[in-house]
């Protein structure tokens, strides 16, 4: 097995576990957690929001660490922290321990999700990391498809506590060896004086960073809202609970299909082109659900999943294509600070909107998608103007 393929398979599998057992967990376990602990579902989602705020604060520090020392040890540490946080959830006897458990998971998310994985690959491969970034997202795109049914089955058979403890064990037995034993250190050499001068002299860097930060914040607000509420949102359109979960699980295959398209075809073009196509996909699908209801839900999920799949890649490839590999980890962390705060409030905001407006809550996510498309269009035209 080639070194690159081994790294992609190992890191992609570890990312599937990391996303499926943390980011996608509240969609299945928030209600049983709240019911047994005697708190509202909103309280559980608020604790999840705390985790995302912690991730936003610590993300730049994690990226800077990877820039200077490589990502292997950071990713390995995240596996241990994920296990501790999930174990705390499994043994929680009240709201306080639940909140502390999610806080610990937030630390793990700052160290162990896509930003760290992308930075690790950039440290190993430099400007040639785009293919490897696409590769790990191909695998991790199945996180919801694989982990939602597993979490649902474990919860139904053994309860939510056992579900959390099972995922904690998986991080120690699977995630930790994958991250620590199969990933090289990988650190980019310092930029040459010419490269540093070019970076320092690049005009419009602040505006480009601001626009990219807005795009990531807008699209990840929507991504988090759908991850937390998609089954419920589909039920609001008229589907049964079983049908809603079944259709929601199509997000994973849609993400992977779109990433295959990116890998085979769109990789030949600048990532701004694929990012624009992806940004407009969710608004088109959302319009269908708001106009037609349940019959349009499958198309909506496929469009949302496909767009989200490519946007996840763009989050890693756009900064690399525009700014280069030097200082990539820190830049990624800074770009994602607004996105993480948007994510932190997204589950609560969207829960309230669904309570009051049902599927019409999609007007918000659709509007954000249109604005992201406009920002990316401006960046692409500006790039052509500077070329």
Tab-separated table of C-alpha atoms in Angstrom:
chain	number	residue	atom	x	y	z
A	1	UNK	CA	0.000	0.000	0.000
A	2	UNK	CA	1.397	3.392	-0.945
A	3	UNK	CA	2.245	5.835	1.805
A	4	UNK	CA	-0.311	8.386	0.601
A	5	UNK	CA	-3.127	5.835	0.400
A	6	UNK	CA	-2.282	4.500	3.869
A	7	UNK	CA	-2.388	8.000	5.337
A	8	UNK	CA	-5.677	8.849	3.606
A	9	UNK	CA	-7.338	5.612	4.764
A	10	UNK	CA	-6.102	5.980	8.338
A	11	UNK	CA	-6.949	9.646	8.706
A	12	UNK	CA	-10.263	9.289	6.864
A	13	UNK	CA	-11.338	6.440	9.149
A	14	UNK	CA	-10.306	8.375	12.254
A	15	UNK	CA	-12.232	11.410	11.031
A	16	UNK	CA	-15.339	9.315	10.409
A	17	UNK	CA	-15.235	8.180	14.027
A	18	UNK	CA	-14.462	11.675	15.330
A	19	UNK	CA	-17.357	13.348	13.505
A	20	UNK	CA	-19.895	10.575	13.981
A	21	UNK	CA	-19.383	10.266	17.745
A	22	UNK	CA	-19.344	13.991	18.569
A	23	UNK	CA	-20.725	16.437	16.003
A	24	UNK	CA	-23.521	14.102	14.883
A	25	UNK	CA	-24.337	12.751	18.352
A	26	UNK	CA	-26.967	15.283	19.576
A	27	UNK	CA	-29.319	14.564	16.647
A	28	UNK	CA	-29.907	11.078	18.070
A	29	UNK	CA	-29.189	11.382	21.801
A	30	UNK	CA	-30.326	14.890	22.792
A	31	UNK	CA	-33.907	13.832	23.581
A	32	UNK	CA	-33.101	10.690	25.622
A	33	UNK	CA	-30.379	12.581	27.476
A	34	UNK	CA	-32.779	15.385	28.339
A	35	UNK	CA	-35.564	12.988	29.343
A	36	UNK	CA	-33.491	10.988	31.811
A	37	UNK	CA	-31.660	13.966	33.304
A	38	UNK	CA	-34.855	15.988	33.720
A	39	UNK	CA	-33.764	18.913	31.558
A	40	UNK	CA	-34.966	20.415	28.293
A	41	UNK	CA	-33.636	19.323	24.919
A	42	UNK	CA	-32.558	22.939	24.462
A	43	UNK	CA	-30.287	22.549	27.485
A	44	UNK	CA	-28.480	19.651	25.787
A	45	UNK	CA	-28.072	21.628	22.584
A	46	UNK	CA	-26.799	24.586	24.609
A	47	UNK	CA	-24.108	22.321	26.083
A	48	UNK	CA	-23.225	21.231	22.543
A	49	UNK	CA	-22.986	24.909	21.617
A	50	UNK	CA	-20.517	25.378	24.468
A	51	UNK	CA	-18.359	22.679	22.907
A	52	UNK	CA	-18.320	24.574	19.605
A	53	UNK	CA	-17.376	27.835	21.336
A	54	UNK	CA	-14.454	26.082	23.019
A	55	UNK	CA	-13.455	24.735	19.600
A	56	UNK	CA	-13.527	28.259	18.136
A	57	UNK	CA	-11.308	29.646	20.889
A	58	UNK	CA	-8.727	26.856	20.792
A	59	UNK	CA	-8.700	26.273	17.023
A	60	UNK	CA	-6.006	28.852	16.127
A	61	UNK	CA	-3.710	27.530	18.879
A	62	UNK	CA	-4.148	23.994	17.601
A	63	UNK	CA	-3.407	25.107	14.030
A	64	UNK	CA	-0.294	26.979	15.083
A	65	UNK	CA	0.945	23.931	16.969
A	66	UNK	CA	0.478	21.769	13.861
A	67	UNK	CA	2.300	24.345	11.698
A	68	UNK	CA	5.388	24.079	13.876
A	69	UNK	CA	5.345	20.459	15.082
A	70	UNK	CA	3.087	18.473	12.755
A	71	UNK	CA	-0.354	17.060	13.448
A	72	UNK	CA	0.243	13.464	14.501
A	73	UNK	CA	0.475	14.048	18.250
A	74	UNK	CA	-2.322	16.624	18.215
A	75	UNK	CA	-4.667	14.151	16.513
A	76	UNK	CA	-3.644	11.347	18.877
A	77	UNK	CA	-4.343	13.561	21.886
A	78	UNK	CA	-7.772	14.375	20.469
A	79	UNK	CA	-8.675	10.663	20.526
A	80	UNK	CA	-7.906	10.473	24.239
A	81	UNK	CA	-9.825	13.672	25.002
A	82	UNK	CA	-12.825	12.486	22.977
A	83	UNK	CA	-12.861	9.268	25.003
A	84	UNK	CA	-12.745	11.177	28.302
A	85	UNK	CA	-15.534	13.561	27.276
A	86	UNK	CA	-17.812	10.797	26.013
A	87	UNK	CA	-17.207	8.771	29.169
A	88	UNK	CA	-18.207	11.803	31.232
A	89	UNK	CA	-21.444	12.017	29.254
A	90	UNK	CA	-22.073	8.327	29.832
A	91	UNK	CA	-21.683	8.706	33.599
A	92	UNK	CA	-23.398	12.109	33.895
A	93	UNK	CA	-25.784	12.243	36.862
A	94	UNK	CA	-27.009	15.775	36.235
A	95	UNK	CA	-26.762	18.847	34.035
A	96	UNK	CA	-23.391	19.970	35.426
A	97	UNK	CA	-21.521	16.822	34.440
A	98	UNK	CA	-23.284	16.864	31.081
A	99	UNK	CA	-22.005	20.394	30.417
A	100	UNK	CA	-18.486	19.523	31.567
A	101	UNK	CA	-18.509	16.455	29.322
A	102	UNK	CA	-19.420	18.564	26.298
A	103	UNK	CA	-16.771	21.130	27.261
A	104	UNK	CA	-14.141	18.368	27.194
A	105	UNK	CA	-15.463	17.153	23.843
A	106	UNK	CA	-15.126	20.731	22.584
A	107	UNK	CA	-11.420	20.624	23.420
A	108	UNK	CA	-11.145	17.388	21.494
A	109	UNK	CA	-12.970	18.911	18.516
A	110	UNK	CA	-10.465	21.787	18.426
A	111	UNK	CA	-7.672	19.234	18.171
A	112	UNK	CA	-9.214	16.462	16.127
A	113	UNK	CA	-11.690	17.515	13.418
A	114	UNK	CA	-11.166	18.549	9.796
A	115	UNK	CA	-9.126	21.711	10.444
A	116	UNK	CA	-6.443	19.664	12.192
A	117	UNK	CA	-6.618	16.888	9.610
A	118	UNK	CA	-6.297	19.356	6.718
A	119	UNK	CA	-3.410	21.134	8.431
A	120	UNK	CA	-1.693	17.802	9.016
A	121	UNK	CA	-1.996	16.890	5.331
A	122	UNK	CA	-0.753	20.327	4.288
A	123	UNK	CA	2.264	19.868	6.533
A	124	UNK	CA	2.993	16.555	4.811
A	125	UNK	CA	2.233	17.441	1.177
A	126	UNK	CA	2.272	21.261	0.914
A	127	UNK	CA	0.436	22.597	-2.144
A	128	UNK	CA	-0.141	19.014	-3.315
A	129	UNK	CA	-2.476	18.290	-0.385
A	130	UNK	CA	-5.731	18.919	-2.317
A	131	UNK	CA	-6.091	15.307	-3.453
A	132	UNK	CA	-5.408	13.929	0.036
A	133	UNK	CA	-7.878	16.403	1.570
A	134	UNK	CA	-10.529	15.199	-0.861
A	135	UNK	CA	-9.626	11.602	-0.037
A	136	UNK	CA	-10.204	11.839	3.708
A	137	UNK	CA	-13.470	13.713	3.193
A	138	UNK	CA	-14.607	10.913	0.863
A	139	UNK	CA	-14.347	8.510	3.777
A	140	UNK	CA	-15.552	10.827	6.541
A	141	UNK	CA	-18.544	11.807	4.406
A	142	UNK	CA	-20.115	8.569	5.624
A	143	UNK	CA	-19.957	9.724	9.268
A	144	UNK	CA	-23.670	10.503	9.554
A	145	UNK	CA	-24.744	7.551	7.379
A	146	UNK	CA	-22.746	5.096	9.475
A	147	UNK	CA	-22.944	6.642	12.927
A	148	UNK	CA	-26.562	7.850	13.077
A	149	UNK	CA	-27.939	4.297	12.642
A	150	UNK	CA	-25.330	2.866	15.031
A	151	UNK	CA	-26.146	5.472	17.685
A	152	UNK	CA	-29.870	4.931	17.140
A	153	UNK	CA	-29.549	1.158	17.472
A	154	UNK	CA	-27.305	1.348	20.546
A	155	UNK	CA	-29.677	3.804	22.187
A	156	UNK	CA	-32.714	1.642	21.472
A	157	UNK	CA	-31.051	-1.549	22.715
A	158	UNK	CA	-28.853	-0.347	25.576
A	159	UNK	CA	-29.644	3.303	26.282
A	160	UNK	CA	-27.853	6.570	25.607
A	161	UNK	CA	-25.290	6.075	28.367
A	162	UNK	CA	-24.033	2.834	26.885
A	163	UNK	CA	-23.963	4.527	23.483
A	164	UNK	CA	-21.622	7.244	24.766
A	165	UNK	CA	-19.386	4.704	26.505
A	166	UNK	CA	-19.218	2.562	23.366
A	167	UNK	CA	-18.045	5.530	21.316
A	168	UNK	CA	-15.509	6.386	24.042
A	169	UNK	CA	-14.047	2.908	23.785
A	170	UNK	CA	-13.930	3.169	19.985
A	171	UNK	CA	-11.714	6.247	20.240
A	172	UNK	CA	-9.195	4.404	22.411
A	173	UNK	CA	-9.240	1.127	20.494
A	174	UNK	CA	-9.517	2.491	16.947
A	175	UNK	CA	-9.030	6.265	16.722
A	176	UNK	CA	-5.890	6.489	18.863
A	177	UNK	CA	-3.881	3.810	16.985
A	178	UNK	CA	-4.931	5.221	13.608
A	179	UNK	CA	-3.856	8.757	14.493
A	180	UNK	CA	-0.678	7.902	16.379
A	181	UNK	CA	0.785	4.936	14.493
A	182	UNK	CA	-0.162	5.520	10.855
A	183	UNK	CA	0.230	9.308	10.437
A	184	UNK	CA	3.710	10.851	9.908
A	185	UNK	CA	4.685	14.084	11.643
A	186	UNK	CA	4.896	16.236	8.492
A	187	UNK	CA	6.062	19.861	8.829
A	188	UNK	CA	6.528	22.256	5.922
A	189	UNK	CA	9.922	23.919	5.618
A	190	UNK	CA	10.127	27.627	6.346
A	191	UNK	CA	9.222	29.882	3.396
A	192	UNK	CA	12.044	31.247	1.271
A	193	UNK	CA	12.660	35.015	1.395
A	194	UNK	CA	11.001	35.330	-2.026
A	195	UNK	CA	7.904	33.416	-0.862
A	196	UNK	CA	7.707	35.479	2.314
A	197	UNK	CA	8.007	38.721	0.365
A	198	UNK	CA	5.292	37.582	-2.024
A	199	UNK	CA	2.974	36.726	0.882
A	200	UNK	CA	3.649	40.028	2.615
A	201	UNK	CA	3.056	41.975	-0.583
A	202	UNK	CA	-0.174	40.275	-1.576
A	203	UNK	CA	-2.854	42.966	-1.811
A	204	UNK	CA	-6.336	42.524	-0.472
A	205	UNK	CA	-5.410	39.743	1.955
A	206	UNK	CA	-7.605	41.202	4.697
A	207	UNK	CA	-10.665	41.450	2.438
A	208	UNK	CA	-10.125	37.934	1.108
A	209	UNK	CA	-9.795	36.552	4.637
A	210	UNK	CA	-12.961	38.380	5.711
A	211	UNK	CA	-14.982	37.058	2.763
A	212	UNK	CA	-13.735	33.509	3.251
A	213	UNK	CA	-14.516	33.721	6.965
A	214	UNK	CA	-18.063	34.848	6.133
A	215	UNK	CA	-18.536	32.026	3.612
A	216	UNK	CA	-17.349	29.429	6.110
A	217	UNK	CA	-19.523	30.905	8.876
A	218	UNK	CA	-22.649	30.987	6.688
A	219	UNK	CA	-22.238	27.500	5.293
A	220	UNK	CA	-21.213	25.893	8.565
A	221	UNK	CA	-24.152	27.488	10.358
A	222	UNK	CA	-26.356	25.618	7.911
A	223	UNK	CA	-24.302	22.426	8.073
A	224	UNK	CA	-24.552	22.299	11.861
A	225	UNK	CA	-28.254	23.124	11.850
A	226	UNK	CA	-28.917	20.258	9.443
A	227	UNK	CA	-26.668	17.855	11.367
A	228	UNK	CA	-28.582	18.579	14.569
A	229	UNK	CA	-32.121	18.876	13.209
A	230	UNK	CA	-32.415	17.276	9.772
A	231	UNK	CA	-34.492	14.238	10.856
A	232	UNK	CA	-36.850	16.493	12.817
A	233	UNK	CA	-37.048	19.018	9.989
A	234	UNK	CA	-38.026	16.269	7.548
A	235	UNK	CA	-40.730	15.136	9.954
A	236	UNK	CA	-42.090	18.686	9.949
A	237	UNK	CA	-42.539	18.339	6.177
A	238	UNK	CA	-44.886	15.394	6.732
A	239	UNK	CA	-42.634	12.320	6.888
A	240	UNK	CA	-42.809	9.645	9.590
A	241	UNK	CA	-39.934	9.363	12.054
A	242	UNK	CA	-38.566	6.232	10.370
A	243	UNK	CA	-38.805	7.754	6.891
A	244	UNK	CA	-37.183	10.971	8.090
A	245	UNK	CA	-34.158	9.117	9.513
A	246	UNK	CA	-33.887	6.997	6.371
A	247	UNK	CA	-33.908	9.982	4.030
A	248	UNK	CA	-31.636	12.027	6.325
A	249	UNK	CA	-29.085	9.201	6.102
A	250	UNK	CA	-28.756	9.992	2.378
A	251	UNK	CA	-26.654	13.014	3.356
A	252	UNK	CA	-23.603	10.781	3.643
A	253	UNK	CA	-23.821	9.167	0.186
A	254	UNK	CA	-24.616	12.575	-1.334
A	255	UNK	CA	-21.523	14.064	0.288
A	256	UNK	CA	-19.361	11.216	-0.937
A	257	UNK	CA	-20.828	11.362	-4.451
A	258	UNK	CA	-20.116	15.079	-4.693
A	259	UNK	CA	-16.587	14.565	-3.368
A	260	UNK	CA	-16.007	11.886	-6.019
A	261	UNK	CA	-17.079	14.473	-8.589
A	262	UNK	CA	-14.615	16.921	-7.062
A	263	UNK	CA	-11.834	14.331	-7.132
A	264	UNK	CA	-12.449	13.149	-10.700
A	265	UNK	CA	-13.561	16.313	-12.480
A	266	UNK	CA	-13.655	19.538	-10.462
A	267	UNK	CA	-10.124	19.136	-9.111
A	268	UNK	CA	-8.916	20.322	-12.526
A	269	UNK	CA	-10.400	23.755	-11.847
A	270	UNK	CA	-9.840	26.393	-9.174
A	271	UNK	CA	-11.686	25.450	-5.958
A	272	UNK	CA	-13.671	28.706	-6.136
A	273	UNK	CA	-15.662	27.211	-9.035
A	274	UNK	CA	-16.721	24.085	-7.151
A	275	UNK	CA	-17.370	26.142	-3.985
A	276	UNK	CA	-19.822	28.397	-5.868
A	277	UNK	CA	-21.747	25.414	-7.203
A	278	UNK	CA	-21.867	23.884	-3.741
A	279	UNK	CA	-23.019	27.083	-2.012
A	280	UNK	CA	-26.138	27.402	-4.167
A	281	UNK	CA	-27.182	23.735	-3.830
A	282	UNK	CA	-28.789	24.058	-0.373
A	283	UNK	CA	-30.925	27.107	-1.276
A	284	UNK	CA	-32.299	25.297	-4.355
A	285	UNK	CA	-33.222	22.215	-2.315
A	286	UNK	CA	-34.673	24.258	0.540
A	287	UNK	CA	-36.913	26.138	-1.876
A	288	UNK	CA	-38.292	22.800	-3.074
A	289	UNK	CA	-39.204	21.655	0.459
A	290	UNK	CA	-40.860	24.972	1.327
A	291	UNK	CA	-42.889	24.893	-1.887
A	292	UNK	CA	-43.694	21.180	-2.266
A	293	UNK	CA	-43.247	19.670	1.201
A	294	UNK	CA	-42.528	15.953	1.724
A	295	UNK	CA	-42.245	14.975	-1.985
A	296	UNK	CA	-39.224	17.267	-2.328
A	297	UNK	CA	-37.358	16.033	0.756
A	298	UNK	CA	-35.183	13.465	-1.019
A	299	UNK	CA	-34.001	16.002	-3.581
A	300	UNK	CA	-33.372	18.496	-0.782
A	301	UNK	CA	-31.238	16.052	1.219
A	302	UNK	CA	-29.226	15.066	-1.866
A	303	UNK	CA	-28.608	18.701	-2.839
A	304	UNK	CA	-27.735	19.720	0.711
A	305	UNK	CA	-25.456	16.711	1.204
A	306	UNK	CA	-23.722	17.219	-2.138
A	307	UNK	CA	-23.161	20.901	-1.533
A	308	UNK	CA	-21.992	20.332	2.011
A	309	UNK	CA	-19.592	17.646	0.830
A	310	UNK	CA	-17.837	19.954	-1.613
A	311	UNK	CA	-17.883	22.913	0.776
A	312	UNK	CA	-16.095	20.795	3.355
A	313	UNK	CA	-13.301	20.229	0.854
A	314	UNK	CA	-13.324	23.915	-0.135
A	315	UNK	CA	-12.790	24.855	3.501
A	316	UNK	CA	-9.440	23.109	3.245
A	317	UNK	CA	-8.497	23.813	-0.371
A	318	UNK	CA	-9.494	27.471	-0.775
A	319	UNK	CA	-7.004	28.849	1.806
A	320	UNK	CA	-4.339	26.525	0.388
A	321	UNK	CA	-4.939	27.667	-3.205
A	322	UNK	CA	-5.182	31.362	-2.332
A	323	UNK	CA	-2.504	31.758	0.356
A	324	UNK	CA	-0.244	28.697	0.028
A	325	UNK	CA	0.903	26.140	2.634
A	326	UNK	CA	3.012	28.328	4.932
A	327	UNK	CA	1.150	29.264	8.100
A	328	UNK	CA	-1.796	27.190	6.896
A	329	UNK	CA	-2.791	25.760	10.275
A	330	UNK	CA	-2.965	29.114	12.051
A	331	UNK	CA	-4.799	30.671	9.093
A	332	UNK	CA	-7.316	27.829	9.102
A	333	UNK	CA	-7.889	28.304	12.806
A	334	UNK	CA	-8.462	32.039	12.400
A	335	UNK	CA	-10.780	31.594	9.414
A	336	UNK	CA	-12.885	29.117	11.351
A	337	UNK	CA	-13.393	31.234	14.487
A	338	UNK	CA	-16.546	32.973	13.100
A	339	UNK	CA	-17.740	29.645	11.680
A	340	UNK	CA	-17.417	27.922	15.042
A	341	UNK	CA	-19.360	30.667	16.796
A	342	UNK	CA	-22.014	30.424	14.068
A	343	UNK	CA	-22.108	26.687	14.645
A	344	UNK	CA	-22.384	27.204	18.390
A	345	UNK	CA	-25.621	29.142	18.074
A	346	UNK	CA	-26.973	27.271	15.069
A	347	UNK	CA	-28.618	24.288	16.847
A	348	UNK	CA	-30.438	26.518	19.337
A	349	UNK	CA	-31.479	29.136	16.761
A	350	UNK	CA	-32.743	26.537	14.330
A	351	UNK	CA	-34.570	24.613	17.064
A	352	UNK	CA	-36.481	27.772	17.981
A	353	UNK	CA	-37.224	28.526	14.332
A	354	UNK	CA	-38.538	25.007	13.699
A	355	UNK	CA	-40.738	25.286	16.805
A	356	UNK	CA	-42.308	28.480	15.483
A	357	UNK	CA	-42.186	28.106	11.705
A	358	UNK	CA	-41.649	24.440	10.797
A	359	UNK	CA	-40.013	23.990	7.398
A	360	UNK	CA	-40.149	27.742	6.799
A	361	UNK	CA	-37.080	27.913	9.039
A	362	UNK	CA	-35.236	27.005	5.856
A	363	UNK	CA	-35.631	30.587	4.635
A	364	UNK	CA	-32.737	31.499	6.940
A	365	UNK	CA	-30.351	28.786	5.735
A	366	UNK	CA	-31.321	29.382	2.105
A	367	UNK	CA	-30.640	33.111	2.463
A	368	UNK	CA	-27.235	32.460	3.976
A	369	UNK	CA	-26.425	30.136	1.087
A	370	UNK	CA	-27.286	32.812	-1.459
A	371	UNK	CA	-25.067	35.337	0.338
A	372	UNK	CA	-22.197	32.835	0.448
A	373	UNK	CA	-22.607	32.254	-3.292
A	374	UNK	CA	-22.434	36.014	-3.868
A	375	UNK	CA	-19.250	36.333	-1.780
A	376	UNK	CA	-17.577	33.481	-3.656
A	377	UNK	CA	-18.590	35.005	-6.982
A	378	UNK	CA	-16.959	38.274	-5.947
A	379	UNK	CA	-13.771	36.448	-4.925
A	380	UNK	CA	-13.626	34.592	-8.228
A	381	UNK	CA	-14.084	37.758	-10.291
A	382	UNK	CA	-11.512	39.540	-8.161
A	383	UNK	CA	-9.058	36.667	-8.662
A	384	UNK	CA	-9.481	36.930	-12.414
A	385	UNK	CA	-8.932	40.679	-12.193
A	386	UNK	CA	-5.663	40.231	-10.293
A	387	UNK	CA	-4.413	37.430	-12.549
